[in-house]
PDB file of C-alpha atoms in Angstrom:
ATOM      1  CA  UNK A   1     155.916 -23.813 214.982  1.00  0.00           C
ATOM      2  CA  UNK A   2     153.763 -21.439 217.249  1.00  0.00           C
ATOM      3  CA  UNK A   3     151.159 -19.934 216.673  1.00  0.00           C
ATOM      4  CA  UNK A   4     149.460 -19.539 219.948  1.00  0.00           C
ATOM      5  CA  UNK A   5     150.870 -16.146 221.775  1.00  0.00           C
ATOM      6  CA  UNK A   6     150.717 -14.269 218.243  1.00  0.00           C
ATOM      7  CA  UNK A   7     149.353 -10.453 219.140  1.00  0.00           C
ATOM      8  CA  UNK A   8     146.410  -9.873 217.065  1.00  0.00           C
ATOM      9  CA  UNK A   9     145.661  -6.394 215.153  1.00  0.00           C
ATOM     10  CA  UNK A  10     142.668  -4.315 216.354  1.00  0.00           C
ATOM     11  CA  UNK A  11     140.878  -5.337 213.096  1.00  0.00           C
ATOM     12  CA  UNK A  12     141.677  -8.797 213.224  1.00  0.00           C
ATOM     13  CA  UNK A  13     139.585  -8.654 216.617  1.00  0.00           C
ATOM     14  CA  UNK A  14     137.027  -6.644 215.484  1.00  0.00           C
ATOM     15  CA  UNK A  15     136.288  -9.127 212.260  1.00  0.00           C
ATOM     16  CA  UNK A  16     136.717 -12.364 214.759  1.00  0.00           C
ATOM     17  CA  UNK A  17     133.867  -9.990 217.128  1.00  0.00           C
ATOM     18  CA  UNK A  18     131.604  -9.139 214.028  1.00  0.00           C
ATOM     19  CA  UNK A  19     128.716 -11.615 214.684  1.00  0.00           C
ATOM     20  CA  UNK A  20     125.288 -10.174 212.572  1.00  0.00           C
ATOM     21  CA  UNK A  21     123.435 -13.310 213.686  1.00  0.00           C
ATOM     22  CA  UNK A  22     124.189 -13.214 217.238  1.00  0.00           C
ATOM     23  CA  UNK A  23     122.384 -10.329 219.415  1.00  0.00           C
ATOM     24  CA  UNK A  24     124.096  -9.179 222.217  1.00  0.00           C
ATOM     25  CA  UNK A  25     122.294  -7.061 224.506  1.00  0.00           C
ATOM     26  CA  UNK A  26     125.664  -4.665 224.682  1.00  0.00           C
ATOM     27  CA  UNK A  27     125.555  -4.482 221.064  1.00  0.00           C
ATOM     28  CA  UNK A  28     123.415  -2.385 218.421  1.00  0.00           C
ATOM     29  CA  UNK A  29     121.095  -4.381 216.532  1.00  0.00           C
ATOM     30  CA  UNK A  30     122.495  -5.097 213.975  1.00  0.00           C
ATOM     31  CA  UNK A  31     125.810  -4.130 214.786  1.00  0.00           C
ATOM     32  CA  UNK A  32     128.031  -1.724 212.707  1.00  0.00           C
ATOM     33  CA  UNK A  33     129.717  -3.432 210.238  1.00  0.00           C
ATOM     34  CA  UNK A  34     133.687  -4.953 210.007  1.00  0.00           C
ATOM     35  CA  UNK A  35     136.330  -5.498 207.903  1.00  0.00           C
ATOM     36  CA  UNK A  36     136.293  -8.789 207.247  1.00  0.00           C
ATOM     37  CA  UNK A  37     139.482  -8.426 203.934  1.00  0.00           C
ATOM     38  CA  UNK A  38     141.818  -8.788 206.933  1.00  0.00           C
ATOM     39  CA  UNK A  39     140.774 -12.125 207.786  1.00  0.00           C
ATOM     40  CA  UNK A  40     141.994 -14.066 204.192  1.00  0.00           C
ATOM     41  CA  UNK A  41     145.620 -12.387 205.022  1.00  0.00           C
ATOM     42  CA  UNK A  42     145.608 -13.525 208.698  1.00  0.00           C
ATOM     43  CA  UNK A  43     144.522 -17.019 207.908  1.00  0.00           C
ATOM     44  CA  UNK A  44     147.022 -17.145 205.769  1.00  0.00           C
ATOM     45  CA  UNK A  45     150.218 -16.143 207.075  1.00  0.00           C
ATOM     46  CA  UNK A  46     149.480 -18.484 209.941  1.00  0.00           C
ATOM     47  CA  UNK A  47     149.113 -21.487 207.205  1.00  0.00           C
ATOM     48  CA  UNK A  48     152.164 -20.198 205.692  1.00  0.00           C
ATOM     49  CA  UNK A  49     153.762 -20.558 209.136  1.00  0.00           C
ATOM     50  CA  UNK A  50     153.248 -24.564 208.819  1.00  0.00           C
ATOM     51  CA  UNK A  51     156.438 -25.952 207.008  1.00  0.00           C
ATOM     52  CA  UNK A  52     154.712 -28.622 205.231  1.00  0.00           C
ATOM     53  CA  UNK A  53     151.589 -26.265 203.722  1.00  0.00           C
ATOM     54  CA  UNK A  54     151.202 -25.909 200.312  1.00  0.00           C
ATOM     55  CA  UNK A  55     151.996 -22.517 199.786  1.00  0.00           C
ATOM     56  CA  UNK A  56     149.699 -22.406 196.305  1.00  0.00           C
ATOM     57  CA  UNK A  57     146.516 -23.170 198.365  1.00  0.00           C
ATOM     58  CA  UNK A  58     145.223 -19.301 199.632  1.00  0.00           C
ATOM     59  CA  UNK A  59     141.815 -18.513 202.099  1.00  0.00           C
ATOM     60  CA  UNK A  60     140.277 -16.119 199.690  1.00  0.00           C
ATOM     61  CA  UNK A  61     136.861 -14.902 201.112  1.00  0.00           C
ATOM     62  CA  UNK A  62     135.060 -15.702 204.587  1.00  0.00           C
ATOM     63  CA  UNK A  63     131.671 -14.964 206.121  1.00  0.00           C
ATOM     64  CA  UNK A  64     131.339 -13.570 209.527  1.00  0.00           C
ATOM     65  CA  UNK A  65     132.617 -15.705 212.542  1.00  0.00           C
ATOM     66  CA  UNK A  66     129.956 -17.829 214.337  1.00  0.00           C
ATOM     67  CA  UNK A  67     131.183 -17.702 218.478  1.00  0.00           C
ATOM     68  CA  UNK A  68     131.441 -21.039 219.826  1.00  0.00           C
ATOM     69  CA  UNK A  69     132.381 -19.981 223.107  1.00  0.00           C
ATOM     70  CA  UNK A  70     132.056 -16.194 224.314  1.00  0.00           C
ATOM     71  CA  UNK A  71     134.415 -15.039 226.683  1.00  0.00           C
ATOM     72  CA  UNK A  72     134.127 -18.342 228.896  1.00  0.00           C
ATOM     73  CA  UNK A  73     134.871 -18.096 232.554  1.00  0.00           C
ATOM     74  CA  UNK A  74     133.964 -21.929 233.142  1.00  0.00           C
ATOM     75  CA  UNK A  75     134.819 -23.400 236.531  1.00  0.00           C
ATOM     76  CA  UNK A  76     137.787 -25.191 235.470  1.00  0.00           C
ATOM     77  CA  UNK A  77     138.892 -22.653 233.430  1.00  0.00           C
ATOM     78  CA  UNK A  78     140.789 -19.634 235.141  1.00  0.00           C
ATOM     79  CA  UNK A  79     141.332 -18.062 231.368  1.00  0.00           C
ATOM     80  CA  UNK A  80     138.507 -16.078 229.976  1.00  0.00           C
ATOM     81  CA  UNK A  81     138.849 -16.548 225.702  1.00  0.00           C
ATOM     82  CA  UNK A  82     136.234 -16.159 223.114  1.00  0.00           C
ATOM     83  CA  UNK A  83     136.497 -19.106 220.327  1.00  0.00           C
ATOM     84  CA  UNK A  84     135.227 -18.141 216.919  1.00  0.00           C
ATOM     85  CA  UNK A  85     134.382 -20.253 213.952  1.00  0.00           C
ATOM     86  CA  UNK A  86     135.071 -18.757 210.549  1.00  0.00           C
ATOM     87  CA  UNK A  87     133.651 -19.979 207.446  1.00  0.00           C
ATOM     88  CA  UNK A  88     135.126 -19.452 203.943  1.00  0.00           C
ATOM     89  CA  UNK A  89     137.045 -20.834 200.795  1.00  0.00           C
ATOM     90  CA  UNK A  90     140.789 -21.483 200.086  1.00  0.00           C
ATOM     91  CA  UNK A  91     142.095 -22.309 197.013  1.00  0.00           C
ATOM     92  CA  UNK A  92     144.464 -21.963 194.034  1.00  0.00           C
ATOM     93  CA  UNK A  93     145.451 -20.138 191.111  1.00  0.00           C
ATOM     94  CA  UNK A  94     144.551 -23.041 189.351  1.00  0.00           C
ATOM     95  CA  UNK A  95     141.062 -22.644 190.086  1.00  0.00           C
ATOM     96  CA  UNK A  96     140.912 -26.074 192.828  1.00  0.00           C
ATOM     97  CA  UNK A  97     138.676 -24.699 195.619  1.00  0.00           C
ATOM     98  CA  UNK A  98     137.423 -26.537 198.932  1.00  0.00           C
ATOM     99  CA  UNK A  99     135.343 -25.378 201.847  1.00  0.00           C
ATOM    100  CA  UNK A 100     137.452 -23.297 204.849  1.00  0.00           C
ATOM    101  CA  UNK A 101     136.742 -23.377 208.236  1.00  0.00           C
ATOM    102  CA  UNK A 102     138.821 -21.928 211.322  1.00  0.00           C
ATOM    103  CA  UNK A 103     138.515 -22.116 214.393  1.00  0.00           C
ATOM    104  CA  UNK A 104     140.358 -19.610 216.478  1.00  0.00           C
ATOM    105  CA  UNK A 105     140.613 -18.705 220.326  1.00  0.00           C
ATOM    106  CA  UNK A 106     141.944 -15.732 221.244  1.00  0.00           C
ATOM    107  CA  UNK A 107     141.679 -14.016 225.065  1.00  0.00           C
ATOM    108  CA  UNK A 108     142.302 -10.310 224.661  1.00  0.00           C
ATOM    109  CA  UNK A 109     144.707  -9.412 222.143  1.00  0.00           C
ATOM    110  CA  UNK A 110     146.569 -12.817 222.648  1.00  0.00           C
ATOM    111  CA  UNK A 111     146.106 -15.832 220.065  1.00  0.00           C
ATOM    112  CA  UNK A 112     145.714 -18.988 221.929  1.00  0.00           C
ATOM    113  CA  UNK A 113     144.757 -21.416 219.509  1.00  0.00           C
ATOM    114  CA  UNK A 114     144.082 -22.323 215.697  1.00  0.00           C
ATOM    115  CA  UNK A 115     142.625 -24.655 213.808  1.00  0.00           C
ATOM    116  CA  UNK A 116     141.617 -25.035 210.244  1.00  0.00           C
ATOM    117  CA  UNK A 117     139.573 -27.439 208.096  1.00  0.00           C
ATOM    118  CA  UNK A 118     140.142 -27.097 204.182  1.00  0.00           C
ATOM    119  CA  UNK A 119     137.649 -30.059 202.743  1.00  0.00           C
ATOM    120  CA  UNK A 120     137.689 -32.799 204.675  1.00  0.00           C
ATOM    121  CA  UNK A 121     141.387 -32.418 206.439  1.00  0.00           C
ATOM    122  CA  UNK A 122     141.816 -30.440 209.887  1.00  0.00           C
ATOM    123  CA  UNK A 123     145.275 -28.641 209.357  1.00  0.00           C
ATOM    124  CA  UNK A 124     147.260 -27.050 212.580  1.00  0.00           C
ATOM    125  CA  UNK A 125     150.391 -26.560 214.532  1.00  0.00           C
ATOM    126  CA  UNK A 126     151.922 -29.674 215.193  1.00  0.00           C
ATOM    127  CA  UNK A 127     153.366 -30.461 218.947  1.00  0.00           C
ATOM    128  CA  UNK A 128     156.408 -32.346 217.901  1.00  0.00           C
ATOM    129  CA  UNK A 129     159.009 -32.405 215.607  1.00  0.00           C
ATOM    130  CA  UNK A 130     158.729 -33.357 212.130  1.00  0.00           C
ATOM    131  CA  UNK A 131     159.262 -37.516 211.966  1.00  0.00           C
ATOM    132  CA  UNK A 132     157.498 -37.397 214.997  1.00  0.00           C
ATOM    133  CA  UNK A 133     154.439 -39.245 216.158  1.00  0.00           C
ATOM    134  CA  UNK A 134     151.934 -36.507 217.513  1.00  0.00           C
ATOM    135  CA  UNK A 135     150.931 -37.088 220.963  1.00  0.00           C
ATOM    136  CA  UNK A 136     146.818 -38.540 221.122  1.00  0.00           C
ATOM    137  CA  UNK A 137     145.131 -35.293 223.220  1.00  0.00           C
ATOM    138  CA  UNK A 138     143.879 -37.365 226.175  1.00  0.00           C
ATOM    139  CA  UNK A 139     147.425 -39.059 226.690  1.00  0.00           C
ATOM    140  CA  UNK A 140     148.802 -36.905 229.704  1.00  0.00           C
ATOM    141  CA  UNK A 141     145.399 -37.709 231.623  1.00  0.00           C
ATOM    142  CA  UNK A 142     145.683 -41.096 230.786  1.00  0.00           C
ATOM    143  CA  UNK A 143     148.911 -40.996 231.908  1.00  0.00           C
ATOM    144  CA  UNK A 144     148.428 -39.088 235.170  1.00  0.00           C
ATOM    145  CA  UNK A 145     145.597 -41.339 236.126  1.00  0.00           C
ATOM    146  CA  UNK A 146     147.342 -44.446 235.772  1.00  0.00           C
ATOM    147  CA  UNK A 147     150.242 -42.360 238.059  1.00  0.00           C
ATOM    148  CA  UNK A 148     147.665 -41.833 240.443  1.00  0.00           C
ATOM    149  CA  UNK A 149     146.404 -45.068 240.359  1.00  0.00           C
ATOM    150  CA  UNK A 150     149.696 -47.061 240.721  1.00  0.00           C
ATOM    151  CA  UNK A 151     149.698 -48.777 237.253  1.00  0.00           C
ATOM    152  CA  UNK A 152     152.084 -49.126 234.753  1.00  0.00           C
ATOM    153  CA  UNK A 153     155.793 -49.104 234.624  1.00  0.00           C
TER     154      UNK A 153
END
């Protein structure tokens, strides 16, 4: 499943941007208000995307993103992205509901990354096939430094 490289709508963006509690000096204070109805569907369709989400479980209202990072140009990092946190609800017809949060990078117009958290699980794309162990994050450094280093087999 992908989900990073997904073009994202002009209002998508513009609700991801819409930040009331952060000033920015290029902004109005406060700034003019967005649409935030298209996040519920976005966050959603990508969940959908998942093979093994439960299809009953829907976001169904958020709160203006929080920027975690905005547009980064870091030294090690040759791609500028903004990372947004977005906090809401998901739940079900049934009337279950849990605390949502995403997390979502995006550089331009281009989805790079997305996360959620619905209670206490984290929920995204998984890098291998299903039946497959997942990778642990820091295992290619690992891996490279014990290259480097001359140990292992």
């Amino acid at each position: 499943m992908e989900t990073a490289n997904r073009t994202l709508t002009a209002e998508v963006i513009a609700a991801l941007r819409y930040w009331p509690d952060v000033i920015h000096i290029s902004q109005k204070n406060p700034p003019d208000p967005a649409d935030l109805t298209v996040l519920p569907p976005f966050f959603n369709e990508v969940l959908r995307e998942l093979p093994w989400w439960n299809r009953a479980w829907k976001v169904g209202e958020v709160e203006p993103g929080v920027p975690l990072e905005i547009e980064s140009d870091h030294d090690r990092s040759t791609t500028r992205f903004t990372e947004v946190s977005v906090r809401g609800t998901a739940g079900t017809d049934t009337g279950e509901s849990l605390p949502f949060v995403a997390k979502v990078r995006f550089s331009g117009d281009r989805l790079i990354r997305f996360q959620a958290k619905i209670g206490d699980m984290v929920v995204g794309p998984a890098d291998t096939p299903a039946g497959q162990l997942e990778p642990h994050p820091f295992a290619a450094v690992f891996s490279r430094l014990m290259d480097l280093r001359g140990i292992g087999g």
